[in-house]
Coordinates of C-alpha atoms in Angstrom, one line a residue:
X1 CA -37.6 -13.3 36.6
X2 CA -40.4 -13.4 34.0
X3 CA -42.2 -16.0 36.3
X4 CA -42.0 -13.5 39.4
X5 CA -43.0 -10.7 37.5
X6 CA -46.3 -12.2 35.9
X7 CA -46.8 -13.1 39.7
X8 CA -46.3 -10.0 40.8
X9 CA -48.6 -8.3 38.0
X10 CA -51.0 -11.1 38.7
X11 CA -51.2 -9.6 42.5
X12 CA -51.4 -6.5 41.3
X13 CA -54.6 -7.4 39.4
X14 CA -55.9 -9.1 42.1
X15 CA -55.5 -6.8 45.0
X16 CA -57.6 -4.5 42.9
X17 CA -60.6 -7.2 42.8
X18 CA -59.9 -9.3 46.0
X19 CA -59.8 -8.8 50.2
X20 CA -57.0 -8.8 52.3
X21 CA -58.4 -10.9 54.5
X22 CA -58.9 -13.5 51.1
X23 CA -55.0 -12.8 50.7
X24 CA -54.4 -13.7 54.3
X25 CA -56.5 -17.0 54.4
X26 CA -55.3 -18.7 51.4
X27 CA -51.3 -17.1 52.2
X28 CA -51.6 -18.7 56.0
X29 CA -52.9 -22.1 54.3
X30 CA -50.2 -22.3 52.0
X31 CA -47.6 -21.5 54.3
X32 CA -49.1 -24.4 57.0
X33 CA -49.0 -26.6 53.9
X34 CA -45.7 -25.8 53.0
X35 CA -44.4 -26.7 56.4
X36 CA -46.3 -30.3 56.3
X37 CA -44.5 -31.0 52.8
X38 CA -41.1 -29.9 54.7
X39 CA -41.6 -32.9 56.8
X40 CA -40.7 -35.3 53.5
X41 CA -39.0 -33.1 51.4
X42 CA -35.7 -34.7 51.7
X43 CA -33.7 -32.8 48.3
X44 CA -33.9 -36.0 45.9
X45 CA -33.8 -33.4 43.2
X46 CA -30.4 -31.7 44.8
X47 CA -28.9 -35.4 44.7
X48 CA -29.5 -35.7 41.3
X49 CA -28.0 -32.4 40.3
X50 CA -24.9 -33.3 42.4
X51 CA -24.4 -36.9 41.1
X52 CA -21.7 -37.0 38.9
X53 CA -23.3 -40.3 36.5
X54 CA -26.7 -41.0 37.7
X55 CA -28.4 -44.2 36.0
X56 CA -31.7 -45.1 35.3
X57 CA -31.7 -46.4 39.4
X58 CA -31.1 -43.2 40.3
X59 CA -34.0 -41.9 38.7
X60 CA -36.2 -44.1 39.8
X61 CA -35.2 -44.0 43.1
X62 CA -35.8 -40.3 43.2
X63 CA -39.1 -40.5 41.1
X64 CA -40.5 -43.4 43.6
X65 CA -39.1 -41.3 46.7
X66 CA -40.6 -38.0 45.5
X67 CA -44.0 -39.8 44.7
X68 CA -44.1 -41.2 48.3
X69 CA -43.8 -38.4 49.9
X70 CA -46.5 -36.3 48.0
X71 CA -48.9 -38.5 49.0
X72 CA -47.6 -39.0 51.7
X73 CA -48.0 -34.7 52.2
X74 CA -51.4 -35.2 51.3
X75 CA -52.2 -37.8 53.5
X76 CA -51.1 -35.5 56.2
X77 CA -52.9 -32.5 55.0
X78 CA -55.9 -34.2 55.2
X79 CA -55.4 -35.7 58.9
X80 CA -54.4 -32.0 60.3
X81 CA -56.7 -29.2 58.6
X82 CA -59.5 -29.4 61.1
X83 CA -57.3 -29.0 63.7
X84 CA -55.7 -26.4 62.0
X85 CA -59.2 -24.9 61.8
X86 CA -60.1 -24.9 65.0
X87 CA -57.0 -23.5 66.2
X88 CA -56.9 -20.3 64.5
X89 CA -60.8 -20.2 65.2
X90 CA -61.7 -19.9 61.2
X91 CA -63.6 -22.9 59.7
X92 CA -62.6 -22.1 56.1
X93 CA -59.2 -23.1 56.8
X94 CA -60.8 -26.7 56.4
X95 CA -61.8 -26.5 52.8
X96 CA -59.0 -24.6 51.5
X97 CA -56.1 -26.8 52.9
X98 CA -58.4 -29.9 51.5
X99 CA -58.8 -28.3 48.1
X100 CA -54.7 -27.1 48.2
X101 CA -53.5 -30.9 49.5
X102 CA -54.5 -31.6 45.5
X103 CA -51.4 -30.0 44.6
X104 CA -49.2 -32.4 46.0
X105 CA -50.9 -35.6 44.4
X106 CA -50.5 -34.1 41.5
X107 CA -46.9 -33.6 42.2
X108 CA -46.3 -37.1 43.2
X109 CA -46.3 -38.0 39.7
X110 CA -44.2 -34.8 38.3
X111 CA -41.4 -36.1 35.8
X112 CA -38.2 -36.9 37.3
X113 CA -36.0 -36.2 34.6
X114 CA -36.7 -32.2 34.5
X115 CA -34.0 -32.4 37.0
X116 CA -31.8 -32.6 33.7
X117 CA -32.2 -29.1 32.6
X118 CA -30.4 -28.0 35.8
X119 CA -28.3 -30.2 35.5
X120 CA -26.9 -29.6 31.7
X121 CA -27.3 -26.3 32.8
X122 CA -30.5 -26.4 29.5
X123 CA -31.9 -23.5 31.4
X124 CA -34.3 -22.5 28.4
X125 CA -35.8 -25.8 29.2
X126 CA -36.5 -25.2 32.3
X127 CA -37.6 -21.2 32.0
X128 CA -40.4 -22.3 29.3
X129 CA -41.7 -25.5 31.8
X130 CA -42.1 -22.7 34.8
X131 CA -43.5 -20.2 32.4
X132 CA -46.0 -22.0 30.2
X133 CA -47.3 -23.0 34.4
X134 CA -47.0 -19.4 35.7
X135 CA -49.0 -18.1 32.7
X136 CA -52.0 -20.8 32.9
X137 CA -52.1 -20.3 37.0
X138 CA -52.4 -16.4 36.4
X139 CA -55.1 -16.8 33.3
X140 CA -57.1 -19.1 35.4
X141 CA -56.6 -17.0 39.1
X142 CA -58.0 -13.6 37.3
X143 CA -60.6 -15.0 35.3
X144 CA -62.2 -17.1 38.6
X145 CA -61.7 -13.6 40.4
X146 CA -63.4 -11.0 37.6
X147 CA -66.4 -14.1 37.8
X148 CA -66.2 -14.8 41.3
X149 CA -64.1 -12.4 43.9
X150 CA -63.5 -14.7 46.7
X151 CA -60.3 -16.5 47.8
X152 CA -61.1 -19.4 45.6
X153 CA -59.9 -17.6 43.1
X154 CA -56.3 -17.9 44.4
X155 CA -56.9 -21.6 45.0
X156 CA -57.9 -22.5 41.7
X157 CA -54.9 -20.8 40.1
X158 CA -52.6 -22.4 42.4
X159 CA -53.9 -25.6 41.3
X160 CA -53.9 -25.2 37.5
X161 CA -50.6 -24.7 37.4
X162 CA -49.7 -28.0 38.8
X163 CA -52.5 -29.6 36.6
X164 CA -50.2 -27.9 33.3
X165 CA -46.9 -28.9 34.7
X166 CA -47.6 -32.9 35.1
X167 CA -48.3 -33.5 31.5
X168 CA -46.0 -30.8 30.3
X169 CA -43.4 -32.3 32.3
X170 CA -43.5 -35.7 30.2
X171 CA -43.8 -34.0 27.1
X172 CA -40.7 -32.1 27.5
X173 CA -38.4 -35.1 28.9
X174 CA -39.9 -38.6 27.4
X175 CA -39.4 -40.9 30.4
X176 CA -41.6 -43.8 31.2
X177 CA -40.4 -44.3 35.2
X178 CA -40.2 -46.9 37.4
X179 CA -41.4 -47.8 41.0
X180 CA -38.0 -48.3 42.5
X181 CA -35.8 -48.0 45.6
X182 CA -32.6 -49.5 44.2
X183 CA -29.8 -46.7 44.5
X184 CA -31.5 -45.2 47.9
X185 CA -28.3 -45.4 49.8
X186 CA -26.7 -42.9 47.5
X187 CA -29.6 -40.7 47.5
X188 CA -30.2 -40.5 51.1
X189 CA -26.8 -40.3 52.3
X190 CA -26.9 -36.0 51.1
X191 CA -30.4 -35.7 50.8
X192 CA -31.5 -36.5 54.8
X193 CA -29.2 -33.2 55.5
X194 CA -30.9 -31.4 52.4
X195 CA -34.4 -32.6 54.6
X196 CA -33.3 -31.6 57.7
X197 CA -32.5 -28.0 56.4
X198 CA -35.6 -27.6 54.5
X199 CA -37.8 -28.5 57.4
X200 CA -35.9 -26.0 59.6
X201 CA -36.3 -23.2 56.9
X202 CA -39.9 -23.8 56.4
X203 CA -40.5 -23.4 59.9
X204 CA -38.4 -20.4 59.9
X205 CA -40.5 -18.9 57.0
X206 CA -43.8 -19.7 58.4
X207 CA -43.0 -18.2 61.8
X208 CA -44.6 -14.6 60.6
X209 CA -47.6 -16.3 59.9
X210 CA -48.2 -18.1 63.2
X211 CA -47.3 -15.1 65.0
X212 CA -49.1 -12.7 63.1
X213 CA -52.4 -14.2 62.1
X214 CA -52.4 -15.5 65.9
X215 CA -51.7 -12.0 67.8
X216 CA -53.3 -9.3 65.0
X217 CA -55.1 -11.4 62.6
X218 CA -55.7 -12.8 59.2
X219 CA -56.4 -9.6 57.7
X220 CA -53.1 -7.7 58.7
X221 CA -51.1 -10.8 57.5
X222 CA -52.8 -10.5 54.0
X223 CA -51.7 -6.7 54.4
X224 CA -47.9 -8.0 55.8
X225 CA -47.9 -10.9 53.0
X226 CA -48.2 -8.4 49.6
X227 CA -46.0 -6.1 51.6
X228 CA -43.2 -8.6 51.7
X229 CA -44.1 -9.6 47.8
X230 CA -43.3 -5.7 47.3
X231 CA -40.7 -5.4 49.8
X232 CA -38.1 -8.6 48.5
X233 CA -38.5 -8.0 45.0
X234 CA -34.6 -7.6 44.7
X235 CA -34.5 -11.0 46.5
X236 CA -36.9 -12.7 44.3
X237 CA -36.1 -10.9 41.2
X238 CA -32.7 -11.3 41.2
X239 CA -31.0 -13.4 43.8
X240 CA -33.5 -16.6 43.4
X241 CA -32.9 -17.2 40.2
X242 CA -29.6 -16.7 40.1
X243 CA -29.2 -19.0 43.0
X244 CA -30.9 -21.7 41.0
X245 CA -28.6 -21.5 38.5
X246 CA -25.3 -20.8 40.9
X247 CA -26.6 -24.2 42.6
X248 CA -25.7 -26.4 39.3
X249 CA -22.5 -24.1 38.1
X250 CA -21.3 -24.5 41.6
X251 CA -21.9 -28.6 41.4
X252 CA -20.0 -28.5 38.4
X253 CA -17.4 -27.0 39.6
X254 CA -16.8 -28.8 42.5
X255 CA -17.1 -32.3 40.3
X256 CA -14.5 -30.7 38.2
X257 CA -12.5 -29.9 41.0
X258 CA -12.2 -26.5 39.9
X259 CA -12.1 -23.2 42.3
X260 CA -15.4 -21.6 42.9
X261 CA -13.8 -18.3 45.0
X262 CA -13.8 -16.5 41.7
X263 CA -17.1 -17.2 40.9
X264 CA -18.3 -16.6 44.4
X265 CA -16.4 -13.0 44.1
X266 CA -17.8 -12.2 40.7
X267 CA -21.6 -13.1 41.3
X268 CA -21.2 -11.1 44.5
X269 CA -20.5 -8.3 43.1
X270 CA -23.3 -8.5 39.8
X271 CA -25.4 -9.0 43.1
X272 CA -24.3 -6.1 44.9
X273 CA -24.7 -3.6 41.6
X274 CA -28.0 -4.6 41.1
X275 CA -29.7 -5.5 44.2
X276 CA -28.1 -2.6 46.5
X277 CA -29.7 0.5 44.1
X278 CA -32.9 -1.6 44.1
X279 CA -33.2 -2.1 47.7
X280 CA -32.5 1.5 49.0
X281 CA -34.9 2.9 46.0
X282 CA -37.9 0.4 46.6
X283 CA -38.0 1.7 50.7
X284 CA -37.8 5.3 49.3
X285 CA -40.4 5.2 47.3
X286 CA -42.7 2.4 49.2
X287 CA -45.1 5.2 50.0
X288 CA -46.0 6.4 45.9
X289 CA -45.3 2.2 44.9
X290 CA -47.7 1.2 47.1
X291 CA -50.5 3.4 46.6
X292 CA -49.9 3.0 42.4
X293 CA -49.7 -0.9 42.4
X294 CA -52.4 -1.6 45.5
X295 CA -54.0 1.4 46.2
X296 CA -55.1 3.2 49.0
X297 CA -56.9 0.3 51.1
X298 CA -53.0 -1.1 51.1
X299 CA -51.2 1.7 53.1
X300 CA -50.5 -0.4 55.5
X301 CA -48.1 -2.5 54.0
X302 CA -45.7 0.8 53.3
X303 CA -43.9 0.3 56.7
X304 CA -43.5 -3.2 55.3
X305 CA -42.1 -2.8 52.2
X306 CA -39.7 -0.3 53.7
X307 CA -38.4 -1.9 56.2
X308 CA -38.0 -5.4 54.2
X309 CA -36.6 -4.0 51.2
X310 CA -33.7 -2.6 52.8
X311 CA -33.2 -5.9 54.4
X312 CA -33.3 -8.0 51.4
X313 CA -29.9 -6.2 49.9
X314 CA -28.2 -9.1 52.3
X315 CA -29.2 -11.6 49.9
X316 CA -26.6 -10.7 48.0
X317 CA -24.2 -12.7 49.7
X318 CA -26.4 -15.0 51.8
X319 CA -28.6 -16.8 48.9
X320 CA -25.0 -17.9 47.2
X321 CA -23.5 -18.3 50.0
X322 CA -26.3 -21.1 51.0
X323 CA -26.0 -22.5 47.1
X324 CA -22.2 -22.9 47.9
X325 CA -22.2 -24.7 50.7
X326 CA -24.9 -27.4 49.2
X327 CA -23.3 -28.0 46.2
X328 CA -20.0 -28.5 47.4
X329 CA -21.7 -31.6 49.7
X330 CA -22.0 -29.0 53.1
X331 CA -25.4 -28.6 54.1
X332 CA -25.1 -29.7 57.4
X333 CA -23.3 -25.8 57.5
X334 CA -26.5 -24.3 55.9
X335 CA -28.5 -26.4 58.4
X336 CA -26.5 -25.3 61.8
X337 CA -27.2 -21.2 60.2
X338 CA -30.7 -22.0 60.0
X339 CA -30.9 -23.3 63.3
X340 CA -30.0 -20.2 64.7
X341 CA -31.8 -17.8 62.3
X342 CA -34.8 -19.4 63.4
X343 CA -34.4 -19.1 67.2
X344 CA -33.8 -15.5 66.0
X345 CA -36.3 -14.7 64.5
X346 CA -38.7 -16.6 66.5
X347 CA -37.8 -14.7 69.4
X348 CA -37.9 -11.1 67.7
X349 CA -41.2 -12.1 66.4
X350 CA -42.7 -13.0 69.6
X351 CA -41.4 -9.9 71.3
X352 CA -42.1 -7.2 68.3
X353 CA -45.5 -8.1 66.9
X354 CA -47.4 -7.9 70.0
X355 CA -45.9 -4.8 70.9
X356 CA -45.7 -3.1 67.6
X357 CA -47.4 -5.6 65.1
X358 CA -46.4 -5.3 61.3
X359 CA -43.1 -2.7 62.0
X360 CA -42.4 -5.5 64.5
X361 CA -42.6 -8.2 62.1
X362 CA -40.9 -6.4 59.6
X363 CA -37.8 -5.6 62.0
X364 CA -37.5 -9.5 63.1
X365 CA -37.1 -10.2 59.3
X366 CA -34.5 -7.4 59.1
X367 CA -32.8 -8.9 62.4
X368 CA -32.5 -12.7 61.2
X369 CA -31.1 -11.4 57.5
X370 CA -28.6 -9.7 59.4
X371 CA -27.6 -12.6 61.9
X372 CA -28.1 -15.2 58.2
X373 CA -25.3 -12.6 56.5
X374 CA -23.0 -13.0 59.6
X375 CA -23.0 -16.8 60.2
X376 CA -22.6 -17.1 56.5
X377 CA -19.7 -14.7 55.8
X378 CA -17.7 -16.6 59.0
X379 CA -18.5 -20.7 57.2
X380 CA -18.4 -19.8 53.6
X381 CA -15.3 -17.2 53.3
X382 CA -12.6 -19.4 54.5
X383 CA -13.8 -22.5 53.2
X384 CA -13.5 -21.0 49.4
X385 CA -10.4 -18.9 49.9
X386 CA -12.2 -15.5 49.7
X387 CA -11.1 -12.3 52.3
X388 CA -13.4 -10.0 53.7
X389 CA -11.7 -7.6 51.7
X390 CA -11.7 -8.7 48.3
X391 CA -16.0 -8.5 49.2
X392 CA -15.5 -4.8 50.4
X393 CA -13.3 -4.3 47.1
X394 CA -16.5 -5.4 44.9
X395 CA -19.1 -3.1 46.8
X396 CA -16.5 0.3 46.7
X397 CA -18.5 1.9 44.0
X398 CA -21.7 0.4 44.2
X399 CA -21.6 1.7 48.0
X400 CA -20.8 5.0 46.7
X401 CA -23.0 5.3 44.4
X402 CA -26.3 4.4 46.4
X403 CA -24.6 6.9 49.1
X404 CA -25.3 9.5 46.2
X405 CA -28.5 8.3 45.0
X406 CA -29.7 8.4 49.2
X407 CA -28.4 12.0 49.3
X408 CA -29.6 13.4 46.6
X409 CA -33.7 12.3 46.5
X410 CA -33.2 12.9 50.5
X411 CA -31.9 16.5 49.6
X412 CA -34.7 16.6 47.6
X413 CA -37.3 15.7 49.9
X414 CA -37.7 12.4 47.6
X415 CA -36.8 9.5 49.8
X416 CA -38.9 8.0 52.6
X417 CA -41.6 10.7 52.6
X418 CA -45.5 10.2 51.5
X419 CA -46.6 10.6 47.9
X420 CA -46.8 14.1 47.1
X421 CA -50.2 14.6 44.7
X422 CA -53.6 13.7 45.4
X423 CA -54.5 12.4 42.3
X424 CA -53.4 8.7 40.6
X425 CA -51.9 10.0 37.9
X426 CA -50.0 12.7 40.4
X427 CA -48.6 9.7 42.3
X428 CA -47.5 8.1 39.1
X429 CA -45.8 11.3 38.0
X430 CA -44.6 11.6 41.7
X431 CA -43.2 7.5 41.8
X432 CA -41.5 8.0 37.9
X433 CA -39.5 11.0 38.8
X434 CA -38.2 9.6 42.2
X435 CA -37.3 6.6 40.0
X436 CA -35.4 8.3 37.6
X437 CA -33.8 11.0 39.6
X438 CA -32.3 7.8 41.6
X439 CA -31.5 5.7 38.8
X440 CA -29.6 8.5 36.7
X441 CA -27.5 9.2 40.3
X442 CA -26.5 6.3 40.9
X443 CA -25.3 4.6 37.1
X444 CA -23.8 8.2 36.5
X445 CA -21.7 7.9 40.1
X446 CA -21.0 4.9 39.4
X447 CA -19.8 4.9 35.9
X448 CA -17.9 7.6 36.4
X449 CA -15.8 6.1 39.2
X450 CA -15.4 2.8 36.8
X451 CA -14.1 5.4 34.6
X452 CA -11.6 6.9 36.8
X453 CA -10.5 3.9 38.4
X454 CA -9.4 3.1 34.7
X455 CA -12.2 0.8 33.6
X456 CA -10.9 -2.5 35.7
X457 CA -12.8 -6.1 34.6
X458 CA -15.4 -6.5 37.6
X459 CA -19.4 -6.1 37.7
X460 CA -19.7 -2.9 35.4
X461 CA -17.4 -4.8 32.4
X462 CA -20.0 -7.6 32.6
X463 CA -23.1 -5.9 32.8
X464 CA -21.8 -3.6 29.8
X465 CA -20.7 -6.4 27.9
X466 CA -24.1 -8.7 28.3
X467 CA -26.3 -5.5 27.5
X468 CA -24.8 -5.0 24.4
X469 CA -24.6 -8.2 23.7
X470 CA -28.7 -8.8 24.1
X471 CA -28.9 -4.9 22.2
X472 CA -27.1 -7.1 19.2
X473 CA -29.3 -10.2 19.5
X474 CA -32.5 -7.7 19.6
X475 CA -31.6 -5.9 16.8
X476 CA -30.8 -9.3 15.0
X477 CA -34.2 -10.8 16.2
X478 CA -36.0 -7.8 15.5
X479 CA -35.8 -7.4 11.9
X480 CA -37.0 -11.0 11.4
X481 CA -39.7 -10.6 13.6
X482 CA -41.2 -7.7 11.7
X483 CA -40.4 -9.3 8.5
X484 CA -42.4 -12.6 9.6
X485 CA -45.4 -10.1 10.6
X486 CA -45.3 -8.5 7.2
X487 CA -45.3 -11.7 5.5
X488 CA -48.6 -13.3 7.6
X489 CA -50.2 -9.5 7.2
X490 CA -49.9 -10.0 3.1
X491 CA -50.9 -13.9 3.2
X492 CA -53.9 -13.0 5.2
X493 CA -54.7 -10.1 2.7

């Protein structure tokens, strides 16, 4: 969560000094790029998290495999960016995929054994490796753009995190590795699945950008690009990292040979308190959000965030749901849903954006989460012992209460409708009260019917008990903190 927001503070610093045609270029390069490294991205790092003992020859394996196929990403980077080019008729495409294929050599050498954090579950571990990276790529991307406002910018911060993270990476995790392909069998036999449904995916993901940059332009697809930052920040906030961690907890279950329906049914409904509320109140206030955090040039992308935010509450069940079923050794089952998700939404993409360009993207994203929700529900439900009805059970009051929160802002002419001030400070007023308003509707509803329903354990019981448990550690850590500043104050005196 701390990496997405400094991302998505780092955007809203940058949209302030750069073009959304500079967003588009650089966003349609990365997302060709990210569909040439799907080619050899075959999971090596899933493999390792899943193996119950892994041995030095393991590592190896997966450090020599992973170092192959970054250069080999490279190699094919270089090969295809003119063509790339010239297809999409804009010659800077050239340069930029050159300059972005550094990435993955530097990634060919990346530290295997980071892969232990997720798998010990050392999570701290692996929050300050992502962090100390995110924080060097955002210095470095704003401080290019205040001295030189072009894409570049973007590119240069893209690659200084990768430059921080190789040396960091031995630092952290003391491994000398070898060149090795000795325990390849093992490796292969889940990760060629793992491969299979990462290439699928990254095609699936990249389909908006084909589509759009090819029938409206680079521009709007900058526009479409930030608007889907905006629009899935319950996804990315929320769901993604939890899904990293829900991929290990699973694995260790399953190892263990102990049941993962309870924990399916309990993160589901965390996911549904949070992310539901967050969802319907991003689309009502895109309008006031977007002008505060992009500004007016950026109106276009309110459509956007509307539409996508609403479709992003269906990560609640569909991003564990996908870390299930590849932990527990099934991803041929996330690979057979992908297949269809992306005849989905390749269709609806080809049929809405010509006809109704960014709406029509958004509504093909919309359409795919739905179908990606449904296939999910009917391979994952009966395979970990879960009803349809203990999932409606968790969303009873969470359902309500967004009901309430809709009603009210909607009653209040609050929800869906443009920012009502002409001034920046007006629309800030305008965004905080909608906010709050919602907010205070929905907890109150909502505790209130945990109340009456005579406080059973479920999502409200946990998210009590782990606020006041990090209230307690503040107030421990506080104290010292202050004390420590106090002390340096007086030393420097």
């Amino acid at each position: 969560m701390v990496s997405r927001n400094l991302g998505l503070l780092s955007t809203l610093v940058l949209v302030r000094l750069l073009s959304p045609g500079d967003f588009g270029l650089v966003a349609l390069a990365n997302g060709l790029i990210s569909m040439v490294d799907a080619l050899t991205s075959i999971g090596v790092y899933d493999a390792l998290v899943r193996a119950r003992d892994p041995n030095r020859a393991t590592y190896d394996t997966c450090f020599t495999v992973n170092a192959l196929r970054n250069i080999a990403t490279a190699i094919v980077i270089v090969i295809v960016a003119e063509p790339v080019a010239i297809l999409f008729n804009d010659h800077r495409l050239t340069i930029v995929m050159l300059a972005l294929s550094v990435r993955s050599l530097l990634s060919a050498g990346l530290n295997v054994r980071v892969v232990d954090f997720r798998r010990d579950l050392d999570f701290r571990k692996e929050f300050n490796l992502n962090t100390w990276c995110r924080v060097v790529g955002i210095i470095a991307t704003v401080s290019c753009a205040l001295i030189w406002p072009s894409y570049w910018a973007l590119i240069i911060g893209l690659i200084s995190m990768h430059i921080v993270q190789l040396p960091l990476s031995y630092w952290m995790v003391p491994y000398l590795p070898r060149f090795s392909l000795a325990a390849w069998r093992s490796i292969f036999s889940f990760s060629m699945w793992t491969w299979a449904q990462t290439l699928l995916l990254q095609a699936r993901d990249r389909t908006d950008a084909f589509v759009i940059s090819r029938f409206v332009g680079t521009k709007p697809f900058g526009t479409y690009s930030v608007g889907l930052e905006l629009g899935t920040l319950p996804a990315t906030e929320l769901m993604e990292p939890l899904s990293r961690a829900l991929f290990s907890g699973f694995a260790t279950l399953h190892n263990a040979a102990a049941g993962t329906g309870k924990m399916f049914i309990d993160v589901f409904g965390v996911s549904v308190m949070l992310v539901l509320p967050a969802g319907f109140g991003i689309s009502m206030v895109a309008d006031p959000m977007v002008r505060i955090m992009l500004g007016d040039q950026w109106t276009a992308a309110i459509i956007v965030v509307q539409v996508i935010a609403l479709s992003s509450i269906s990560s609640t069940f569909v991003q564990p749901a996908g870390a299930l079923v590849n932990a527990i050794g099934r991803p041929h089952a996330a690979f057979y849903v992908g297949i269809v998700s992306a005849i989905v939404k390749l269709v609806t993409m080809l049929l809405l954006v010509p006809a109704i360009g960014l709406f029509g993207a958004s509504l093909s994203l919309a359409i795919c989460s739905a179908v990606e929700l449904i296939l999910f529900a009917a391979v994952v439900l009966p395979r970990v012992g879960v009803t349809v009805g203990a999932l409606l059970r968790q969303m009873i009051r969470p359902v309500i209460g967004a009901g309430a929160m809709i009603a009210v802002l909607w009653s209040l002419h609050m929800a869906w409708t443009p920012a009502d001030a002409n001034t920046y400070l007006g629309t800030c007023i305008d965004a905080a009260q909608r906010s709050l308003v919602g907010a205070t509707v929905y907890v109150s509803v909502v505790g209130l019917l945990w109340l009456a329903a005579g406080r059973p354990s479920g999502p409200e019981q946990f998210l009590l008990s782990t606020g006041m448990q990090m209230l307690r550690r503040f107030s421990v850590v506080l104290p010292t903190m202050l004390r420590r500043i106090g002390i340096s104050r007086r030393a420097g005196a």
